[in-house]
CSV table of C-alpha atoms in Angstrom, one decimal:
chain,number,residue,atom,x,y,z
A,1,MET,CA,41.5,-22.0,106.1
A,2,ASP,CA,38.3,-23.3,106.6
A,3,GLY,CA,35.1,-21.7,105.6
A,4,MET,CA,37.0,-18.9,103.2
A,5,LYS,CA,34.5,-16.3,101.6
A,6,LYS,CA,34.5,-15.0,98.5
A,7,ASP,CA,34.3,-11.4,99.9
A,8,TRP,CA,37.2,-11.6,102.4
A,9,ASN,CA,39.8,-9.2,102.7
A,10,ILE,CA,42.6,-11.4,101.4
A,11,VAL,CA,46.4,-9.5,102.3
A,12,VAL,CA,49.3,-10.9,100.6
A,13,VAL,CA,52.9,-9.5,102.0
A,14,GLY,CA,55.4,-9.7,99.3
A,15,ALA,CA,55.0,-9.2,95.3
A,16,GLY,CA,57.6,-12.0,94.2
A,17,ILE,CA,56.5,-15.2,92.4
A,18,PHE,CA,54.9,-16.7,95.5
A,19,GLY,CA,53.0,-13.9,96.2
A,20,LEU,CA,51.8,-13.0,93.1
A,21,THR,CA,50.9,-16.2,91.4
A,22,THR,CA,48.8,-17.0,94.8
A,23,ALA,CA,46.9,-13.6,94.4
A,24,LEU,CA,46.1,-14.4,90.8
A,25,GLU,CA,45.0,-17.7,91.5
A,26,LEU,CA,42.7,-16.8,94.3
A,27,ALA,CA,41.5,-13.8,91.9
A,28,LEU,CA,40.7,-16.6,89.3
A,29,GLN,CA,38.9,-18.5,91.6
A,30,GLY,CA,36.4,-15.6,92.5
A,31,TYR,CA,38.0,-14.0,95.7
A,32,ARG,CA,37.4,-10.5,95.0
A,33,ASN,CA,39.2,-8.5,98.1
A,34,ILE,CA,42.8,-8.8,97.4
A,35,THR,CA,45.8,-6.5,98.2
A,36,VAL,CA,49.2,-7.1,97.5
A,37,LEU,CA,51.6,-5.1,99.7
A,38,ASP,CA,55.3,-4.4,99.1
A,39,ARG,CA,58.0,-2.0,99.5
A,40,HIS,CA,58.2,-1.3,95.6
A,41,VAL,CA,55.6,-2.0,92.5
A,42,PRO,CA,56.6,-5.2,91.2
A,43,PRO,CA,58.8,-6.2,89.6
A,44,VAL,CA,60.8,-5.4,93.0
A,45,PRO,CA,63.9,-4.1,92.2
A,46,ASP,CA,65.9,-6.3,94.6
A,47,GLY,CA,63.7,-9.3,95.1
A,48,SER,CA,65.1,-12.9,94.3
A,49,SER,CA,62.4,-13.1,91.6
A,50,VAL,CA,63.8,-10.3,89.3
A,51,ASP,CA,66.4,-10.5,86.7
A,52,ILE,CA,66.9,-11.1,83.2
A,53,SER,CA,67.0,-15.0,83.5
A,54,ARG,CA,66.0,-18.1,85.4
A,55,VAL,CA,67.0,-21.8,84.7
A,56,ILE,CA,63.8,-24.0,83.5
A,57,ARG,CA,64.5,-27.6,83.9
A,58,PHE,CA,62.8,-30.6,85.5
A,59,ASP,CA,66.2,-32.5,86.3
A,60,TYR,CA,65.4,-33.3,90.1
A,61,ALA,CA,66.6,-36.0,92.7
A,62,ASP,CA,63.3,-35.8,94.1
A,63,ASP,CA,60.5,-37.3,92.4
A,64,LEU,CA,57.9,-35.0,93.8
A,65,TYR,CA,59.8,-32.1,92.6
A,66,LEU,CA,60.6,-33.8,89.2
A,67,LYS,CA,56.8,-34.2,88.6
A,68,VAL,CA,55.9,-30.6,89.7
A,69,ALA,CA,58.8,-29.1,87.5
A,70,LEU,CA,57.9,-31.0,84.6
A,71,GLU,CA,54.3,-30.1,84.8
A,72,ALA,CA,55.6,-26.5,84.8
A,73,TYR,CA,58.1,-27.0,81.8
A,74,GLU,CA,55.2,-28.3,79.9
A,75,LYS,CA,53.3,-24.7,80.3
A,76,TRP,CA,56.9,-22.9,79.8
A,77,SER,CA,57.6,-24.5,76.3
A,78,LYS,CA,54.1,-25.1,75.2
A,79,SER,CA,51.8,-22.2,76.3
A,80,PRO,CA,51.6,-19.3,74.0
A,81,LYS,CA,51.6,-17.2,77.3
A,82,TYR,CA,55.1,-17.7,77.6
A,83,LYS,CA,56.1,-17.6,74.2
A,84,ASP,CA,58.3,-14.4,74.4
A,85,ILE,CA,59.5,-15.2,77.9
A,86,PHE,CA,60.9,-18.8,77.6
A,87,VAL,CA,64.1,-19.6,75.4
A,88,PRO,CA,64.7,-23.5,74.8
A,89,ALA,CA,68.4,-24.3,75.6
A,90,PRO,CA,70.0,-27.6,76.6
A,91,VAL,CA,71.1,-28.0,80.0
A,92,VAL,CA,74.7,-29.6,80.6
A,93,LEU,CA,74.8,-30.7,84.5
A,94,THR,CA,78.3,-32.0,85.7
A,95,SER,CA,80.5,-32.3,88.9
A,96,ASP,CA,84.0,-32.5,89.8
A,97,ARG,CA,85.6,-34.5,92.2
A,98,ASN,CA,83.0,-33.3,95.0
A,99,SER,CA,81.1,-36.1,96.2
A,100,LEU,CA,77.9,-34.2,97.2
A,101,GLY,CA,77.6,-32.9,93.5
A,102,ARG,CA,78.6,-36.4,92.2
A,103,THR,CA,75.5,-38.2,94.4
A,104,TYR,CA,73.3,-35.3,93.3
A,105,ILE,CA,73.8,-36.0,89.6
A,106,GLU,CA,73.2,-39.8,90.1
A,107,ASN,CA,70.2,-39.4,92.1
A,108,ALA,CA,68.9,-37.0,89.2
A,109,THR,CA,69.4,-39.3,86.7
A,110,ASN,CA,67.8,-42.2,88.6
A,111,ALA,CA,64.8,-40.0,89.1
A,112,LEU,CA,64.7,-39.3,85.3
A,113,ASP,CA,64.9,-43.0,84.8
A,114,ARG,CA,62.0,-43.9,87.0
A,115,ALA,CA,59.8,-41.0,85.3
A,116,ASN,CA,60.9,-42.6,81.9
A,117,LEU,CA,62.2,-39.3,80.8
A,118,PRO,CA,65.2,-38.9,78.2
A,119,TRP,CA,68.7,-37.7,79.2
A,120,GLU,CA,72.1,-38.6,77.9
A,121,ARG,CA,75.5,-39.2,79.8
A,122,LEU,CA,78.4,-37.1,79.0
A,123,PRO,CA,81.2,-39.6,79.3
A,124,SER,CA,84.1,-36.9,79.5
A,125,ALA,CA,84.8,-33.2,79.2
A,126,ASP,CA,86.2,-34.0,75.8
A,127,ALA,CA,83.0,-35.4,74.6
A,128,THR,CA,81.2,-32.1,75.8
A,129,ARG,CA,83.1,-30.0,74.1
A,130,SER,CA,82.8,-32.2,71.2
A,131,LEU,CA,79.1,-31.8,71.7
A,132,TYR,CA,79.1,-28.1,72.4
A,133,PRO,CA,82.0,-26.5,70.7
A,134,THR,CA,81.5,-22.9,72.3
A,135,LEU,CA,82.7,-24.5,75.7
A,136,SER,CA,86.3,-24.1,75.4
A,137,GLY,CA,87.6,-24.6,79.2
A,138,PRO,CA,88.4,-27.8,80.8
A,139,LEU,CA,84.9,-28.1,82.2
A,140,ALA,CA,84.6,-30.2,85.6
A,141,GLY,CA,88.5,-31.6,85.1
A,142,PRO,CA,89.9,-34.6,84.7
A,143,GLU,CA,87.4,-36.2,87.2
A,144,PHE,CA,84.3,-34.7,85.0
A,145,MET,CA,80.9,-36.5,85.6
A,146,GLY,CA,77.7,-35.4,83.8
A,147,TYR,CA,74.8,-35.4,81.7
A,148,HIS,CA,72.8,-33.2,79.5
A,149,ASN,CA,69.3,-33.1,78.7
A,150,GLN,CA,67.6,-31.1,75.7
A,151,GLN,CA,64.3,-30.4,77.3
A,152,ALA,CA,65.2,-27.5,79.2
A,153,GLY,CA,65.7,-23.5,78.8
A,154,TRP,CA,65.7,-20.4,80.6
A,155,ALA,CA,63.0,-17.7,81.4
A,156,ASP,CA,63.3,-13.9,81.0
A,157,ALA,CA,62.5,-13.3,84.7
A,158,LEU,CA,61.7,-9.6,84.2
A,159,LYS,CA,59.3,-10.1,81.6
A,160,ALA,CA,57.7,-12.9,83.5
A,161,VAL,CA,57.1,-11.0,86.6
A,162,VAL,CA,55.6,-8.0,84.7
A,163,SER,CA,53.3,-10.5,82.7
A,164,LEU,CA,52.3,-11.8,85.9
A,165,ARG,CA,51.7,-8.4,87.4
A,166,ASP,CA,49.7,-7.0,84.9
A,167,GLU,CA,47.5,-10.3,84.7
A,168,CYS,CA,47.0,-9.6,88.7
A,169,VAL,CA,45.7,-6.2,87.7
A,170,LEU,CA,43.3,-7.3,85.0
A,171,ARG,CA,41.9,-9.8,87.3
A,172,GLY,CA,41.2,-7.0,90.1
A,173,VAL,CA,44.0,-7.8,92.4
A,174,SER,CA,45.1,-4.2,94.1
A,175,PHE,CA,48.8,-3.2,95.1
A,176,LEU,CA,50.0,-0.9,97.8
A,177,SER,CA,53.8,0.1,97.7
A,178,GLY,CA,56.2,2.4,99.2
A,179,ARG,CA,56.4,3.3,103.0
A,180,ALA,CA,52.5,2.0,103.0
A,181,GLY,CA,53.3,-1.0,101.3
A,182,THR,CA,56.5,-1.8,103.5
A,183,VAL,CA,55.0,-4.3,106.6
A,184,VAL,CA,57.1,-4.0,109.7
A,185,LYS,CA,54.8,-6.4,112.1
A,186,PHE,CA,51.4,-8.0,112.5
A,187,ASP,CA,48.8,-6.9,114.9
A,188,ARG,CA,47.0,-10.1,116.5
A,189,ASP,CA,44.6,-10.8,119.3
A,190,THR,CA,44.9,-13.0,122.3
A,191,SER,CA,43.3,-15.8,120.2
A,192,GLY,CA,46.4,-15.7,117.7
A,193,THR,CA,44.3,-14.0,115.2
A,194,ILE,CA,45.9,-11.3,113.0
A,195,ARG,CA,43.8,-8.3,112.7
A,196,ALA,CA,46.2,-6.1,110.7
A,197,ALA,CA,49.5,-5.6,109.1
A,198,LYS,CA,51.3,-2.5,110.2
A,199,THR,CA,53.5,-0.7,108.0
A,200,LEU,CA,56.5,1.8,107.8
A,201,ALA,CA,54.3,4.3,107.4
A,202,GLY,CA,52.4,3.9,110.6
A,203,THR,CA,49.1,2.6,108.8
A,204,GLU,CA,47.1,-0.2,109.3
A,205,VAL,CA,45.8,-2.8,106.5
A,206,LEU,CA,42.9,-4.7,107.9
A,207,GLY,CA,42.2,-8.4,106.6
A,208,ASP,CA,40.7,-11.7,107.6
A,209,LEU,CA,43.5,-13.7,105.9
A,210,PHE,CA,47.2,-13.0,105.3
A,211,ILE,CA,49.5,-14.5,103.3
A,212,LEU,CA,53.1,-13.9,104.2
A,213,SER,CA,55.2,-14.3,101.0
A,214,ALA,CA,58.0,-11.9,101.6
A,215,GLY,CA,60.7,-14.2,100.7
A,216,ALA,CA,64.2,-13.4,102.6
A,217,TRP,CA,62.5,-11.0,104.6
A,218,ALA,CA,59.3,-12.9,106.0
A,219,ALA,CA,61.6,-14.2,109.0
A,220,SER,CA,62.0,-10.9,110.3
A,221,LEU,CA,58.3,-10.6,110.6
A,222,VAL,CA,57.1,-13.4,112.2
A,223,PRO,CA,59.1,-16.6,114.2
A,224,MET,CA,60.0,-19.1,111.7
A,225,TYR,CA,61.3,-21.5,114.4
A,226,ASN,CA,64.5,-21.9,112.4
A,227,SER,CA,62.8,-23.0,109.3
A,228,THR,CA,64.3,-20.4,107.0
A,229,LEU,CA,67.4,-18.9,106.6
A,230,SER,CA,68.1,-15.8,104.3
A,231,THR,CA,71.3,-15.9,102.7
A,232,GLY,CA,72.9,-14.0,100.1
A,233,GLN,CA,74.2,-15.5,96.4
A,234,VAL,CA,76.5,-13.6,94.0
A,235,LEU,CA,76.2,-13.3,90.6
A,236,ALA,CA,77.5,-11.5,87.7
A,237,TYR,CA,77.2,-10.1,84.2
A,238,LEU,CA,79.5,-9.9,81.0
A,239,ARG,CA,79.0,-7.5,78.3
A,240,LEU,CA,79.5,-9.3,74.8
A,241,SER,CA,79.9,-7.7,71.5
A,242,PRO,CA,77.7,-8.1,68.6
A,243,GLU,CA,80.2,-11.0,67.4
A,244,GLU,CA,80.3,-12.7,70.5
A,245,MET,CA,76.6,-12.8,70.8
A,246,LYS,CA,76.6,-14.7,67.6
A,247,LYS,CA,79.3,-16.8,68.7
A,248,TYR,CA,78.1,-17.7,72.0
A,249,GLU,CA,74.2,-18.0,70.9
A,250,GLN,CA,74.3,-21.7,70.9
A,251,MET,CA,75.8,-22.2,74.5
A,252,PRO,CA,74.0,-24.6,76.6
A,253,ILE,CA,73.2,-23.7,80.4
A,254,TYR,CA,76.1,-25.3,82.2
A,255,VAL,CA,75.7,-26.0,85.9
A,256,ASN,CA,78.8,-27.6,88.1
A,257,PHE,CA,77.2,-29.2,91.2
A,258,GLY,CA,80.5,-29.6,92.9
A,259,THR,CA,81.0,-25.8,92.8
A,260,GLY,CA,77.9,-24.5,92.7
A,261,TRP,CA,78.6,-22.4,89.5
A,262,PHE,CA,76.2,-22.2,86.6
A,263,ASN,CA,75.7,-19.9,83.5
A,264,PHE,CA,73.0,-18.8,81.1
A,265,PRO,CA,73.2,-18.5,77.3
A,266,PRO,CA,73.5,-14.7,75.9
A,267,HIS,CA,70.7,-12.4,76.9
A,268,LYS,CA,69.8,-11.2,73.5
A,269,ASP,CA,67.9,-7.9,74.7
A,270,THR,CA,70.8,-6.9,76.8
A,271,SER,CA,73.9,-8.6,75.2
A,272,LEU,CA,74.6,-9.8,78.5
A,273,LEU,CA,76.4,-13.1,79.9
A,274,LYS,CA,75.2,-14.0,83.1
A,275,MET,CA,76.8,-16.4,85.6
A,276,ALA,CA,76.1,-16.9,89.3
A,277,VAL,CA,76.6,-19.3,92.3
A,278,HIS,CA,74.3,-21.8,93.7
A,279,GLY,CA,76.2,-22.5,96.9
A,280,TRP,CA,76.1,-22.1,101.0
A,281,GLY,CA,75.9,-18.1,100.7
A,282,TYR,CA,76.5,-15.4,103.0
A,283,GLU,CA,74.4,-14.4,106.0
A,284,ARG,CA,73.8,-10.7,107.4
A,285,SER,CA,72.4,-9.7,110.6
A,286,PRO,CA,70.2,-6.7,110.7
A,287,SER,CA,71.6,-3.3,111.6
A,288,GLU,CA,70.8,-1.4,114.9
A,289,SER,CA,68.1,0.8,113.1
A,290,GLU,CA,66.7,-2.5,111.4
A,291,ARG,CA,66.8,-4.6,114.6
A,292,GLU,CA,64.7,-1.6,116.3
A,293,ILE,CA,62.3,-1.7,113.7
A,294,LEU,CA,61.7,-5.4,113.1
A,295,LYS,CA,62.4,-6.4,116.8
A,296,SER,CA,64.2,-9.2,115.2
A,297,ASP,CA,67.8,-10.4,114.9
A,298,VAL,CA,67.7,-12.9,112.0
A,299,SER,CA,70.1,-12.8,108.5
A,300,THR,CA,67.9,-10.6,106.4
A,301,PRO,CA,68.6,-8.3,103.3
A,302,PRO,CA,69.3,-4.5,103.6
A,303,PHE,CA,65.8,-3.4,104.7
A,304,ALA,CA,65.4,-0.6,102.4
A,305,VAL,CA,67.3,-0.7,99.2
A,306,THR,CA,66.6,1.7,96.5
A,307,GLY,CA,67.3,1.5,92.5
A,308,GLY,CA,67.6,-2.2,92.8
A,309,ARG,CA,70.5,-4.3,93.8
A,310,LYS,CA,73.9,-2.8,94.6
A,311,ASN,CA,76.8,-3.5,92.5
A,312,TYR,CA,78.9,-5.1,95.0
A,313,ILE,CA,79.9,-9.0,96.0
A,314,PRO,CA,82.6,-9.8,98.5
A,315,LEU,CA,86.0,-10.7,96.6
A,316,ASP,CA,86.0,-14.4,97.7
A,317,GLY,CA,82.7,-14.5,95.7
A,318,GLU,CA,83.9,-12.6,92.6
A,319,ARG,CA,87.0,-15.4,92.3
A,320,ARG,CA,84.3,-18.0,92.4
A,321,LEU,CA,82.8,-16.5,89.5
A,322,ARG,CA,85.9,-16.0,87.7
A,323,ASP,CA,87.1,-19.4,88.3
A,324,GLY,CA,83.6,-20.6,86.9
A,325,LEU,CA,84.7,-18.7,83.8
A,326,LYS,CA,87.9,-20.4,83.5
A,327,GLU,CA,86.3,-23.6,83.9
A,328,LEU,CA,83.9,-23.1,80.9
A,329,LEU,CA,85.2,-20.0,79.0
A,330,PRO,CA,88.7,-19.0,79.9
A,331,GLU,CA,88.9,-16.3,77.2
A,332,LEU,CA,86.3,-14.5,79.0
A,333,ALA,CA,87.8,-14.9,82.5
A,334,GLU,CA,89.7,-11.8,82.9
A,335,ARG,CA,87.2,-9.7,81.5
A,336,PRO,CA,85.6,-6.6,83.8
A,337,PHE,CA,82.2,-7.6,84.9
A,338,GLU,CA,79.4,-5.2,83.8
A,339,ARG,CA,77.9,-5.4,87.0
A,340,VAL,CA,77.9,-7.8,90.3
A,341,ALA,CA,74.9,-8.4,92.8
A,342,VAL,CA,74.1,-10.2,95.7
A,343,CYS,CA,71.0,-12.4,95.3
A,344,TRP,CA,69.0,-13.4,98.3
A,345,TYR,CA,67.4,-16.7,98.6
A,346,THR,CA,65.1,-17.9,101.3
A,347,ASP,CA,66.6,-21.1,102.4
A,348,THR,CA,64.7,-24.2,104.2
A,349,PRO,CA,66.8,-26.9,106.2
A,350,THR,CA,65.6,-29.4,103.5
A,351,GLY,CA,65.6,-27.1,100.5
A,352,ASP,CA,61.8,-27.7,100.5
A,353,PHE,CA,59.0,-25.1,100.0
A,354,ILE,CA,56.8,-23.8,102.7
A,355,MET,CA,53.1,-23.8,101.9
A,356,ASP,CA,51.1,-24.2,105.2
A,357,TYR,CA,49.5,-21.9,108.1
A,358,HIS,CA,51.6,-20.6,110.4
A,359,PRO,CA,51.5,-22.4,114.0
A,360,ASP,CA,50.9,-19.1,116.3
A,361,TYR,CA,48.6,-17.6,113.9
A,362,ARG,CA,45.3,-18.7,112.9
A,363,ASN,CA,44.7,-16.7,109.5
A,364,LEU,CA,48.4,-16.4,108.6
A,365,PHE,CA,49.5,-18.7,105.5
A,366,ILE,CA,53.1,-18.9,104.7
A,367,ALA,CA,54.1,-19.3,101.2
A,368,GLY,CA,57.6,-19.2,100.4
A,369,GLY,CA,61.1,-21.1,101.4
A,370,GLY,CA,62.0,-20.8,97.9
A,371,SER,CA,65.6,-22.2,98.3
A,372,GLY,CA,66.9,-20.9,95.2
A,373,HIS,CA,64.7,-23.0,92.9
A,374,ALA,CA,61.2,-21.7,93.0
A,375,PHE,CA,61.0,-19.6,89.9
A,376,LYS,CA,60.8,-22.5,87.5
A,377,PHE,CA,57.7,-23.4,89.0
A,378,LEU,CA,55.9,-20.2,88.3
A,379,PRO,CA,53.3,-21.5,85.8
A,380,VAL,CA,51.9,-23.8,88.3
A,381,LEU,CA,52.8,-22.3,91.8
A,382,GLY,CA,49.8,-20.5,92.4
A,383,LYS,CA,48.2,-23.7,91.7
A,384,TYR,CA,49.8,-25.6,94.3
A,385,THR,CA,50.1,-22.5,96.9
A,386,THR,CA,46.1,-22.5,97.0
A,387,LEU,CA,45.5,-26.1,97.2
A,388,ALA,CA,47.6,-25.8,100.5
A,389,LEU,CA,45.5,-22.9,101.6
A,390,HIS,CA,42.4,-25.0,101.2
A,391,LYS,CA,44.3,-27.5,102.8
A,392,ALA,CA,43.5,-29.9,99.9
A,393,LEU,CA,47.4,-30.7,98.7
A,394,GLU,CA,47.9,-34.4,97.9
A,395,PRO,CA,49.3,-36.1,101.0
A,396,GLU,CA,53.0,-36.4,100.1
A,397,LEU,CA,53.2,-32.7,99.1
A,398,SER,CA,51.3,-31.5,102.2
A,399,LYS,CA,53.9,-33.5,104.0
A,400,LYS,CA,56.8,-31.9,102.2
A,401,TRP,CA,55.8,-28.7,102.3
A,402,ARG,CA,54.6,-28.5,106.0
A,403,PHE,CA,55.9,-25.4,108.4
A,404,ARG,CA,58.4,-27.3,110.1
A,405,THR,CA,59.1,-26.7,113.8
A,406,GLU,CA,61.3,-29.4,114.5
A,407,TYR,CA,64.4,-27.5,113.8
A,408,LYS,CA,64.0,-24.7,116.3
A,409,GLU,CA,66.8,-26.0,118.6
A,410,THR,CA,69.2,-27.2,116.1
A,411,ALA,CA,72.4,-25.4,115.7
A,412,ASP,CA,73.2,-25.9,111.9
A,413,ALA,CA,69.9,-27.5,110.3
A,414,PHE,CA,70.6,-26.4,106.9
A,415,ALA,CA,71.8,-29.3,105.2
A,416,GLY,CA,70.0,-28.3,101.8
A,417,ASP,CA,68.9,-30.7,99.4
A,418,GLY,CA,72.1,-32.0,97.9
A,419,SER,CA,72.4,-29.6,95.0
A,420,ARG,CA,74.9,-26.9,96.3
A,421,GLY,CA,78.4,-26.6,95.9
A,422,GLY,CA,81.4,-24.6,97.1
A,423,PRO,CA,82.7,-22.9,100.5
A,424,GLU,CA,80.5,-23.0,103.7
A,425,ARG,CA,78.2,-20.5,104.4
A,426,ARG,CA,79.8,-17.6,106.3
A,427,GLN,CA,78.6,-14.0,107.7
A,428,PHE,CA,79.3,-10.9,105.7
A,429,LEU,CA,82.2,-8.9,107.1
A,430,ALA,CA,81.7,-5.5,108.4
A,431,ASN,CA,83.4,-3.9,105.6
A,432,GLU,CA,81.4,-6.0,103.2
A,433,ARG,CA,78.1,-5.3,104.8
A,434,ALA,CA,78.7,-1.3,104.3
A,435,LYS,CA,78.7,-1.9,100.7
A,436,LEU,CA,75.5,-3.7,100.5
């Protein structure tokens, strides 16, 4: 926004990684009055940025994302700030016969070649098991296609968000949570300037600039012109014994782009083995009471979840998670899960982030559209959101991360970036919704 002043009241709606990294970067730039609003003090229990682990890699089929992800990886792996948060681990990227998965792997390795970055093709499932003996299953099967990269790892997401929050507090960022931090609408004047964010408590938070980074909830607050879609993705955790923790400690991250299934190495602090599906997911229309509050009918997570994510996923989601275990570690495939959960993505039609001003509001900046792959950019995300805020992004990124209105009338716009696998997206059924 032109003419931003250091004493402006800047209101950030949403305390996930987009909101926190942007707030911190603005504070570092000398902006003195920054307030972050959310239903919960970060780490927000049901936010997509909060969990025990997130994959950190720079393997992208897109040259620009590869470049920015590599910049973030360098910080994850080398900065003392992330010493107790980032854990190095190789990543094995595979596909079965799924043509989309195979194409994505081919495009990703081509992008690595263009950037002169190392990777090694894995000629077969047998060769992969020889390199990584803990992987005891058939992997992506007889039509296996894959490669591995030693420059990768995972981050303890909860620790990362706590560290980010604490740094925000030290830099003077204020936080408002609970009903008074739960934004339900914006009050704007006839010129399209937002005057205040209105909350569930009936209060108003006045501001000069508003940054909407509410993730999967954002589309319920302003028109998004079909440029985002909130989708639920399934994940699960297995409890490991001390002996199993030792057995599996050298296990790589494993991704099957054909099915969307992926796993993490064991998490030492909790003794949990986590797996998830990066797929097309599930939609959820708001309930009548939510619709009354939000005046919106777009797919959204449950509006008020206390105590974090519910210990529930649909049966077909559990089946996919167990099928992935059979593929990787069949000896664990029938073990009861310690817990399961639905993680909410904010998908965009192309899988690109949104860092741009909203076309209907002069002083509303959108930072989001993580599409299930934004967390890995945490060390540099605030740098790029604030560049976009100041309209100083390099042209290629500005074009990629613009607010898109061209999908407004498109019935099925969400083709993604080629990295999704598995069955088509569907609505949660009534009995499933009740358990969310």
